[in-house]
Amino acid sequence: MSWNAVPTGPLEVPHHFDPNNRTQAVAFLGKLTSGKYIHGPEDVDFWYGIVIVIGVAMFINIYFLFQTWAKLRAADARKSNPSRPANVITKTIASITSLIRNVANRQWAPKTLGALSPPPLGTCLLLLVYFGYVGGMEYYHAFVSGAQHWEDVGLRSGWLALSQVPLLILLAGKNNLIGLFTGISYERLNVFHRWVGRVIWFSASLHWAYQQYGWSLLGLTDLEQEISFQFKTGVAAWAFLTWLFISSLSPIRNWKYEFFLAQHIICWMAFIILVLYHMPYAKAKLWVYIPMAFWLFDRLIGAVRFSFNNSKVGRATTVALPGGVTKIHVKNSRLTRWSAGQHAFISLPQFGMVQAHPATILSTPKSHGGDVVFIMKAHKGFTSRVLQSASTSELPLLEKSHQSRALEAAVPTSQQYTALLSGPYGSSHLDFAAFDSVMLIAGSTGITFNLPLLLNMAERSQKRILPVRTIQFIWIVKSSTWTSWVSEELRSAVTSLQKAGINITVKIFVTKDDGMTDTSITVSPTAAAITGPTSTTTTTKHGVPEILSSASDQATRSCTCLDLEKCACITTVDPISPSPSSPALASMAEKFAITTTVLSSSTPSPHSPSSTPSSPLSSPSSPTESQSHIDVFATTTGSTAVTAAIEGHAAVSYLPSSTPLHIKGVDFATLHAGRPALEDLIGEFTAGRDVADVAIGVCGPLALNARVRGAVTHRAGGVYLHVEGFGW
């Protein structure tokens, strides 16, 4: 046969083919790589399945939105158990949903793997289905015989890799169509974005490997590499794709996120350009132009939203708080609507011109005077610079008339900074107010997600009857001083919910306070225990006071002593201060029926720098019979920790020398030493309740989230569980 003849059937290798004969080799290679292959329209077929999955997810989203509306309407109509399924159909769906949740919530996250731990089981199963789907598209009817077999399999892989690029971009954008239809926010879709990218890399690698193998069997590898421009551009595109894959791994991604993001976009653009050169066909260009259009659409919408939010530039004030965090209040007249749990990207040009950091919005549109409030943990770079420049002292709980001039002079004036906001984004959870029983668990700065949920329910409960009847709020912190971050907000929410007849319990677990001690001490009926800190103010070398906690207006309660200096049943005195037998303390002990104990020299000093934000909410109401005012005076040099308890009211302070304080005590939480037994807490909370009536929300580090997932799986069955994590 002629070397230039067009084959009428499967291409076969001629009997006398000599790959060393350049004329024969070039002619046969041309037939091999440009013939008509039976690889089918797998690229188009791939999208049929994707559209079906998105459609199912959209239907599920609409169903749950309707169910939430129905529950709220039933509560407005004062129906009993408004959160429970109303008929056989909804009960059946609820049962199936619970079974799916019970499987999907499981997660294996050992400490040794850390950020490399696999996603929850539900996500893993969805990814396995996706892998199987792509694999099926790759090998279904892949039976081309003859010399073109490996070329055909390789081309299938290449087309499948290319057809997934639009999906990759849809899953990456903050303003994407998948999120719009399914109600799933972009950051929760991001895990699928990463894995689709990895599947694209694997498909592209198979594309190269299969073709290389086929060429090597015929001895044509060197010739292809020499004369083929497509080979060169393909290798270059694969190199960029490989780097995108490697750099997206968690340790590298989290190392320098701003750098990762910048190089990620640049490498992606380079990959797209090289693909256009690698496959200069109209059909191939279509799979490149579509994702570019999606990307430009996302950027355009983001630019419009950013321009509107900052058409009147916002001003930010910052306050440094204990634990290395900064509380940021942004006054922005344009950004007036957001949902509880959403986040925004904040940029303070004075601390970084091109840096915009994501942070969950702590406030609601109706709290904090409409300010957009964030709490940011300081790490390196931007967040560290913000913390170092923040104000270090505010005294919101001290009555103006009782502040000395020296203390007033010690409080710096808050400086304002230009603040640019992008967003809001996120918030793909169900409405927690539509469940009968809600448990919210936060670890450290995870409070920024759970607190606005609580504030939102508190605000709505003042205007309408909500299905939610019981709320348990759990916050896990390393130090009791961290409660100052949101003490005013928590107090306000608890008060509003109690007024609405909603049973609210706040438990704060302190895990690493230096003064941890015995928890077996109790208080007599005449001196109720402290059930939670109200606020914390700065303690300095000049003795600026630190208000630690307030009293219960209940009768008798156990005293959980986190620190000998911070428990209502024990009063402690520094070794340099007078003994408990001093007239001043003896008089107070007699008046308030309290006990005193002298600290040993090995006891850690309580004087650690801390600060408190000014009260963002309305001031507490005037004192009633359940809110006693206790005037405490320290008459000695140095710092004295004094506890006073009166008829169910207590106040604890670190007092400077001869400084009078006027403290208003409000009970809003119970404090516990050590880590919580989450499985027991969740088991007790859900016992006897219908799983369809219970919602649990958790926000914290991976270890905490995994523990909650395990506890829910073992003790709470298929309750609704929403998990928010740190990082991206």
Short mmCIF file of C-alpha atoms in Angstrom, two decimals, residues 305-696:
data_model
loop_
_atom_site.label_atom_id
_atom_site.label_comp_id
_atom_site.label_asym_id
_atom_site.label_seq_id
_atom_site.Cartn_x
_atom_site.Cartn_y
_atom_site.Cartn_z
CA ARG A 305 -20.32 44.82 44.19
CA PHE A 306 -16.95 46.11 45.42
CA SER A 307 -17.47 49.47 43.71
CA PHE A 308 -20.93 49.88 45.22
CA ASN A 309 -19.81 48.88 48.74
CA ASN A 310 -16.98 51.39 48.67
CA SER A 311 -18.58 54.24 46.73
CA LYS A 312 -18.56 55.86 50.16
CA VAL A 313 -15.33 54.76 51.77
CA GLY A 314 -15.77 53.08 55.15
CA ARG A 315 -13.83 53.94 58.29
CA ALA A 316 -12.51 51.29 60.67
CA THR A 317 -11.53 51.42 64.32
CA THR A 318 -9.53 48.61 65.89
CA VAL A 319 -9.26 47.32 69.44
CA ALA A 320 -6.69 44.78 70.65
CA LEU A 321 -8.21 42.04 72.79
CA PRO A 322 -6.73 39.22 74.90
CA GLY A 323 -5.46 36.21 73.00
CA GLY A 324 -3.86 38.16 70.16
CA VAL A 325 -7.06 39.14 68.38
CA THR A 326 -8.28 42.44 66.99
CA LYS A 327 -11.88 43.59 67.00
CA ILE A 328 -12.58 45.77 63.98
CA HIS A 329 -15.62 48.04 63.67
CA VAL A 330 -16.25 49.29 60.13
CA LYS A 331 -18.74 52.05 59.44
CA ASN A 332 -19.92 51.54 55.87
CA SER A 333 -23.15 53.20 54.79
CA ARG A 334 -23.42 51.08 51.63
CA LEU A 335 -23.12 47.59 53.09
CA THR A 336 -26.34 47.36 55.06
CA ARG A 337 -27.62 43.86 54.26
CA TRP A 338 -26.05 40.52 55.05
CA SER A 339 -27.09 37.22 56.59
CA ALA A 340 -25.88 35.72 59.83
CA GLY A 341 -22.80 33.61 59.20
CA GLN A 342 -21.70 35.41 56.04
CA HIS A 343 -18.19 36.71 55.56
CA ALA A 344 -16.61 39.61 53.74
CA PHE A 345 -13.17 40.49 52.45
CA ILE A 346 -11.72 43.43 54.35
CA SER A 347 -8.86 45.57 53.13
CA LEU A 348 -7.11 48.20 55.25
CA PRO A 349 -4.74 49.87 52.75
CA GLN A 350 -2.63 51.36 55.50
CA PHE A 351 -1.55 47.82 56.48
CA GLY A 352 -1.34 46.29 53.00
CA MET A 353 -2.28 47.92 49.71
CA VAL A 354 -3.33 44.81 47.79
CA GLN A 355 -4.31 42.56 50.66
CA ALA A 356 -7.94 41.65 51.27
CA HIS A 357 -8.58 39.14 54.04
CA PRO A 358 -11.71 37.03 54.48
CA ALA A 359 -13.38 37.33 57.88
CA THR A 360 -16.76 36.27 59.19
CA ILE A 361 -19.00 39.20 60.07
CA LEU A 362 -19.58 39.11 63.82
CA SER A 363 -22.45 41.58 63.81
CA THR A 364 -25.91 41.61 62.26
CA PRO A 365 -27.33 44.54 60.26
CA LYS A 366 -29.35 45.59 63.33
CA SER A 367 -26.68 45.22 66.00
CA HIS A 368 -23.66 47.39 66.80
CA GLY A 369 -25.33 50.47 65.38
CA GLY A 370 -25.14 49.01 61.89
CA ASP A 371 -21.34 48.63 62.00
CA VAL A 372 -19.74 45.71 60.20
CA VAL A 373 -17.75 44.04 62.99
CA PHE A 374 -14.96 41.48 62.66
CA ILE A 375 -12.69 39.62 65.05
CA MET A 376 -9.38 38.64 63.50
CA LYS A 377 -6.72 36.40 65.02
CA ALA A 378 -3.23 37.78 64.51
CA HIS A 379 -0.78 35.56 62.65
CA LYS A 380 1.89 37.00 60.37
CA GLY A 381 1.85 39.94 58.02
CA PHE A 382 -1.38 41.89 57.67
CA THR A 383 -3.20 40.61 60.77
CA SER A 384 -0.12 41.10 62.92
CA ARG A 385 0.31 44.70 61.76
CA VAL A 386 -3.35 45.44 62.46
CA LEU A 387 -3.06 44.07 65.99
CA GLN A 388 0.10 46.04 66.75
CA SER A 389 -1.57 49.30 65.71
CA ALA A 390 -4.87 48.65 67.53
CA SER A 391 -6.03 50.48 70.64
CA THR A 392 -5.10 48.56 73.75
CA SER A 393 -7.60 49.72 76.34
CA GLU A 394 -11.28 50.51 76.70
CA LEU A 395 -13.38 50.50 79.87
CA PRO A 396 -17.01 50.06 78.82
CA LEU A 397 -18.25 48.72 82.16
CA LEU A 398 -16.88 51.49 84.34
CA GLU A 399 -19.31 54.25 85.16
CA LYS A 400 -17.92 57.60 83.98
CA SER A 401 -18.43 59.16 87.38
CA HIS A 402 -16.25 56.51 88.99
CA GLN A 403 -13.26 56.74 86.66
CA SER A 404 -10.26 58.61 87.91
CA ARG A 405 -8.55 61.14 85.70
CA ALA A 406 -5.55 58.87 85.55
CA LEU A 407 -7.62 56.02 84.15
CA GLU A 408 -9.25 58.30 81.59
CA ALA A 409 -5.82 59.45 80.45
CA ALA A 410 -4.69 55.83 80.11
CA VAL A 411 -7.41 55.04 77.55
CA PRO A 412 -6.09 55.94 74.06
CA THR A 413 -8.28 57.55 71.46
CA SER A 414 -9.15 55.04 68.73
CA GLN A 415 -7.58 55.90 65.39
CA GLN A 416 -9.65 55.44 62.26
CA TYR A 417 -8.42 53.76 59.09
CA THR A 418 -9.74 53.56 55.55
CA ALA A 419 -11.58 50.25 55.13
CA LEU A 420 -12.64 48.61 51.86
CA LEU A 421 -15.15 45.75 51.93
CA SER A 422 -16.01 43.12 49.36
CA GLY A 423 -19.00 40.88 49.89
CA PRO A 424 -20.88 39.56 51.70
CA TYR A 425 -20.41 35.94 50.70
CA GLY A 426 -21.23 32.53 52.10
CA SER A 427 -24.03 31.39 54.39
CA SER A 428 -25.40 28.19 52.87
CA HIS A 429 -26.83 26.77 56.09
CA LEU A 430 -30.48 26.18 56.88
CA ASP A 431 -32.33 28.62 59.14
CA PHE A 432 -31.51 27.48 62.69
CA ALA A 433 -34.57 29.33 64.00
CA ALA A 434 -36.76 26.82 62.12
CA PHE A 435 -35.69 23.97 64.44
CA ASP A 436 -37.11 23.29 67.90
CA SER A 437 -33.73 22.69 69.55
CA VAL A 438 -30.45 24.28 68.54
CA MET A 439 -26.92 23.66 69.80
CA LEU A 440 -24.18 26.04 68.68
CA ILE A 441 -20.55 25.07 69.37
CA ALA A 442 -17.64 27.43 68.80
CA GLY A 443 -13.92 27.04 69.28
CA SER A 444 -11.90 30.22 69.83
CA THR A 445 -12.59 32.70 66.99
CA GLY A 446 -15.26 30.32 65.67
CA ILE A 447 -17.50 32.48 67.85
CA THR A 448 -17.67 34.88 64.90
CA PHE A 449 -19.88 32.43 63.02
CA ASN A 450 -22.11 31.22 65.86
CA LEU A 451 -22.67 34.53 67.63
CA PRO A 452 -24.43 36.27 64.71
CA LEU A 453 -26.72 33.24 64.44
CA LEU A 454 -27.63 33.77 68.08
CA LEU A 455 -28.04 37.52 67.65
CA ASN A 456 -30.21 36.98 64.59
CA MET A 457 -32.53 34.61 66.45
CA ALA A 458 -32.66 37.03 69.38
CA GLU A 459 -33.63 39.95 67.14
CA ARG A 460 -36.29 37.99 65.28
CA SER A 461 -37.74 36.57 68.49
CA GLN A 462 -38.74 40.11 69.52
CA LYS A 463 -40.96 40.49 66.43
CA ARG A 464 -42.46 37.05 65.84
CA ILE A 465 -42.86 33.62 67.35
CA LEU A 466 -40.09 31.28 66.18
CA PRO A 467 -40.14 27.47 66.10
CA VAL A 468 -36.95 27.36 68.20
CA ARG A 469 -37.64 26.76 71.90
CA THR A 470 -34.29 25.61 73.29
CA ILE A 471 -30.77 26.85 72.55
CA GLN A 472 -27.52 25.64 74.05
CA PHE A 473 -24.50 27.80 73.24
CA ILE A 474 -21.04 26.31 73.88
CA TRP A 475 -17.82 28.27 73.54
CA ILE A 476 -14.38 26.72 74.02
CA VAL A 477 -11.52 29.12 74.78
CA LYS A 478 -7.99 28.82 76.10
CA SER A 479 -8.26 31.64 78.63
CA SER A 480 -11.15 33.12 80.58
CA THR A 481 -10.05 36.58 79.47
CA TRP A 482 -11.10 35.73 75.92
CA THR A 483 -14.72 36.00 76.97
CA SER A 484 -14.27 39.77 76.81
CA TRP A 485 -14.35 39.54 73.01
CA VAL A 486 -18.13 39.28 72.88
CA SER A 487 -19.40 39.51 76.46
CA GLU A 488 -21.74 42.41 75.68
CA GLU A 489 -23.13 40.71 72.59
CA LEU A 490 -23.74 37.44 74.42
CA ARG A 491 -25.45 39.21 77.31
CA SER A 492 -27.73 41.11 74.94
CA ALA A 493 -28.70 37.98 72.99
CA VAL A 494 -29.39 35.95 76.14
CA THR A 495 -31.58 38.70 77.57
CA SER A 496 -33.64 39.02 74.37
CA LEU A 497 -34.12 35.28 73.98
CA GLN A 498 -35.20 34.89 77.59
CA LYS A 499 -37.73 37.69 77.14
CA ALA A 500 -39.15 35.76 74.19
CA GLY A 501 -39.57 32.65 76.35
CA ILE A 502 -36.77 30.72 74.66
CA ASN A 503 -34.69 28.53 76.96
CA ILE A 504 -31.08 29.62 76.41
CA THR A 505 -28.01 28.14 78.11
CA VAL A 506 -24.49 29.45 77.60
CA LYS A 507 -21.54 27.27 78.61
CA ILE A 508 -17.96 28.47 78.35
CA PHE A 509 -15.15 25.92 78.63
CA VAL A 510 -11.70 27.27 79.49
CA THR A 511 -8.98 24.81 78.52
CA LYS A 512 -5.59 26.34 79.29
CA ASP A 513 -5.87 28.95 82.02
CA ASP A 514 -2.78 28.84 84.25
CA GLY A 515 -4.96 29.04 87.32
CA MET A 516 -7.02 25.92 86.64
CA THR A 517 -7.96 24.20 89.89
CA ASP A 518 -10.46 22.00 91.67
CA THR A 519 -14.03 22.13 90.38
CA SER A 520 -15.62 20.54 93.42
CA ILE A 521 -16.13 23.73 95.45
CA THR A 522 -19.72 24.87 95.92
CA VAL A 523 -21.40 27.95 97.26
CA SER A 524 -23.97 28.12 100.02
CA PRO A 525 -27.50 29.35 99.24
CA THR A 526 -26.58 32.78 100.58
CA ALA A 527 -23.72 33.25 98.14
CA ALA A 528 -24.51 32.08 94.63
CA ALA A 529 -21.69 31.19 92.29
CA ILE A 530 -20.43 33.09 89.36
CA THR A 531 -22.05 31.72 86.27
CA GLY A 532 -20.14 33.65 83.67
CA PRO A 533 -17.88 36.58 83.01
CA THR A 534 -19.50 39.81 82.00
CA SER A 535 -16.49 41.57 80.57
CA THR A 536 -12.78 42.09 80.86
CA THR A 537 -10.92 45.40 80.97
CA THR A 538 -7.23 46.12 80.66
CA THR A 539 -4.88 45.17 83.48
CA THR A 540 -1.62 47.12 83.36
CA LYS A 541 1.37 47.81 85.55
CA HIS A 542 -0.56 50.81 86.82
CA GLY A 543 -3.29 48.55 88.07
CA VAL A 544 -6.09 49.24 85.62
CA PRO A 545 -8.92 46.97 86.81
CA GLU A 546 -10.06 43.76 85.17
CA ILE A 547 -13.74 42.99 85.60
CA LEU A 548 -14.10 39.23 85.45
CA SER A 549 -17.61 38.11 86.10
CA SER A 550 -21.06 38.71 87.48
CA ALA A 551 -23.50 36.94 89.67
CA SER A 552 -26.46 34.72 89.18
CA ASP A 553 -29.86 36.01 90.11
CA GLN A 554 -30.86 32.46 90.82
CA ALA A 555 -30.90 30.90 94.25
CA THR A 556 -28.28 28.16 94.67
CA ARG A 557 -25.82 26.97 92.07
CA SER A 558 -22.53 25.07 91.91
CA CYS A 559 -19.34 27.02 91.68
CA THR A 560 -16.98 25.94 88.94
CA CYS A 561 -13.57 27.30 89.91
CA LEU A 562 -11.37 27.95 86.92
CA ASP A 563 -8.94 30.00 88.95
CA LEU A 564 -8.69 30.50 92.70
CA GLU A 565 -8.70 34.20 91.96
CA LYS A 566 -11.77 34.05 89.78
CA CYS A 567 -14.28 31.98 91.73
CA ALA A 568 -17.17 33.41 93.69
CA CYS A 569 -16.65 31.05 96.61
CA ILE A 570 -13.00 32.01 97.21
CA THR A 571 -11.27 35.35 97.56
CA THR A 572 -7.53 35.47 97.00
CA VAL A 573 -4.86 38.00 97.89
CA ASP A 574 -1.43 38.43 96.35
CA PRO A 575 1.45 37.65 98.76
CA ILE A 576 2.53 41.31 98.68
CA SER A 577 -0.92 42.43 99.81
CA PRO A 578 -2.24 42.35 103.38
CA SER A 579 -3.22 39.07 104.90
CA PRO A 580 -6.89 38.05 104.94
CA SER A 581 -6.99 39.28 108.50
CA SER A 582 -6.51 42.91 107.44
CA PRO A 583 -9.33 45.21 108.64
CA ALA A 584 -10.50 46.06 105.14
CA LEU A 585 -10.87 42.47 103.96
CA ALA A 586 -12.15 41.30 107.31
CA SER A 587 -14.88 43.92 107.14
CA MET A 588 -15.85 42.85 103.64
CA ALA A 589 -15.79 39.19 104.60
CA GLU A 590 -18.11 39.90 107.52
CA LYS A 591 -20.42 42.05 105.42
CA PHE A 592 -20.68 39.71 102.46
CA ALA A 593 -20.15 36.32 104.18
CA ILE A 594 -17.18 35.36 102.03
CA THR A 595 -13.98 33.41 102.58
CA THR A 596 -10.41 34.48 101.87
CA THR A 597 -7.32 32.50 100.99
CA VAL A 598 -3.71 33.66 100.59
CA LEU A 599 -1.99 32.64 97.34
CA SER A 600 1.36 30.89 97.50
CA SER A 601 4.27 32.50 95.72
CA SER A 602 4.05 29.82 93.01
CA THR A 603 0.55 30.85 92.03
CA PRO A 604 0.57 32.55 88.64
CA SER A 605 -0.10 36.26 88.74
CA PRO A 606 -3.38 37.39 87.26
CA HIS A 607 -1.97 40.54 85.77
CA SER A 608 -1.80 39.70 82.09
CA PRO A 609 -2.45 42.47 79.58
CA SER A 610 -5.91 42.39 78.09
CA SER A 611 -8.48 44.73 76.73
CA THR A 612 -12.14 45.06 76.12
CA PRO A 613 -14.11 46.64 73.28
CA SER A 614 -16.60 49.33 74.01
CA SER A 615 -20.17 48.20 74.30
CA PRO A 616 -21.60 47.93 70.79
CA LEU A 617 -25.14 47.31 71.95
CA SER A 618 -27.60 49.25 73.97
CA SER A 619 -26.69 49.87 77.57
CA PRO A 620 -28.13 47.59 80.21
CA SER A 621 -31.33 48.73 81.80
CA SER A 622 -31.27 50.45 85.13
CA PRO A 623 -30.68 48.22 88.14
CA THR A 624 -33.54 46.15 89.38
CA GLU A 625 -33.94 43.88 92.34
CA SER A 626 -32.09 41.19 90.41
CA GLN A 627 -29.11 43.47 89.62
CA SER A 628 -27.30 44.72 92.70
CA HIS A 629 -24.67 47.48 92.60
CA ILE A 630 -21.62 46.60 94.65
CA ASP A 631 -19.07 49.27 95.48
CA VAL A 632 -15.64 47.73 96.13
CA PHE A 633 -12.59 49.66 97.31
CA ALA A 634 -9.01 48.42 97.40
CA THR A 635 -7.04 50.20 100.10
CA THR A 636 -3.64 48.62 99.59
CA THR A 637 -0.73 48.96 97.23
CA GLY A 638 -0.53 46.44 94.42
CA SER A 639 -3.37 44.33 93.04
CA THR A 640 -5.93 42.54 95.16
CA ALA A 641 -8.46 40.05 93.90
CA VAL A 642 -11.70 40.50 95.80
CA THR A 643 -14.90 38.54 95.65
CA ALA A 644 -18.16 39.87 97.02
CA ALA A 645 -21.37 37.86 97.10
CA ILE A 646 -24.71 39.15 98.29
CA GLU A 647 -28.08 37.43 98.18
CA GLY A 648 -27.41 35.63 94.92
CA HIS A 649 -25.23 38.37 93.42
CA ALA A 650 -21.47 38.36 93.02
CA ALA A 651 -18.78 40.49 91.45
CA VAL A 652 -15.09 39.75 91.05
CA SER A 653 -12.47 42.40 90.25
CA TYR A 654 -8.76 43.00 90.13
CA LEU A 655 -8.63 46.38 91.78
CA PRO A 656 -5.94 49.08 91.58
CA SER A 657 -4.95 50.98 94.62
CA SER A 658 -7.69 53.27 95.97
CA THR A 659 -9.83 53.11 92.79
CA PRO A 660 -13.61 52.91 93.28
CA LEU A 661 -15.53 50.81 90.72
CA HIS A 662 -19.25 50.64 90.03
CA ILE A 663 -20.02 47.23 88.50
CA LYS A 664 -23.28 45.99 87.09
CA GLY A 665 -23.63 42.23 87.34
CA VAL A 666 -25.56 40.17 84.80
CA ASP A 667 -25.65 36.40 84.66
CA PHE A 668 -25.39 34.96 81.14
CA ALA A 669 -23.11 31.90 81.25
CA THR A 670 -21.59 29.08 83.26
CA LEU A 671 -17.83 28.53 83.19
CA HIS A 672 -16.19 25.11 83.19
CA ALA A 673 -12.57 24.06 83.48
CA GLY A 674 -11.05 21.84 80.80
CA ARG A 675 -12.29 20.52 77.50
CA PRO A 676 -15.95 19.63 77.09
CA ALA A 677 -17.11 16.02 76.81
CA LEU A 678 -18.80 16.75 73.51
CA GLU A 679 -20.28 13.31 73.03
CA ASP A 680 -21.98 13.47 76.42
CA LEU A 681 -23.16 17.05 75.91
CA ILE A 682 -24.60 16.28 72.49
CA GLY A 683 -26.11 13.02 73.72
CA GLU A 684 -27.80 14.73 76.66
CA PHE A 685 -29.04 17.59 74.50
CA THR A 686 -30.60 15.39 71.82
CA ALA A 687 -31.96 12.68 74.16
CA GLY A 688 -35.71 12.34 73.82
CA ARG A 689 -35.90 14.77 70.90
CA ASP A 690 -36.97 13.99 67.35
CA VAL A 691 -33.88 14.25 65.11
CA ALA A 692 -35.91 16.34 62.65
CA ASP A 693 -36.34 18.96 65.41
CA VAL A 694 -32.63 19.35 66.24
CA ALA A 695 -29.93 21.44 64.56
CA ILE A 696 -26.28 21.61 65.57
#
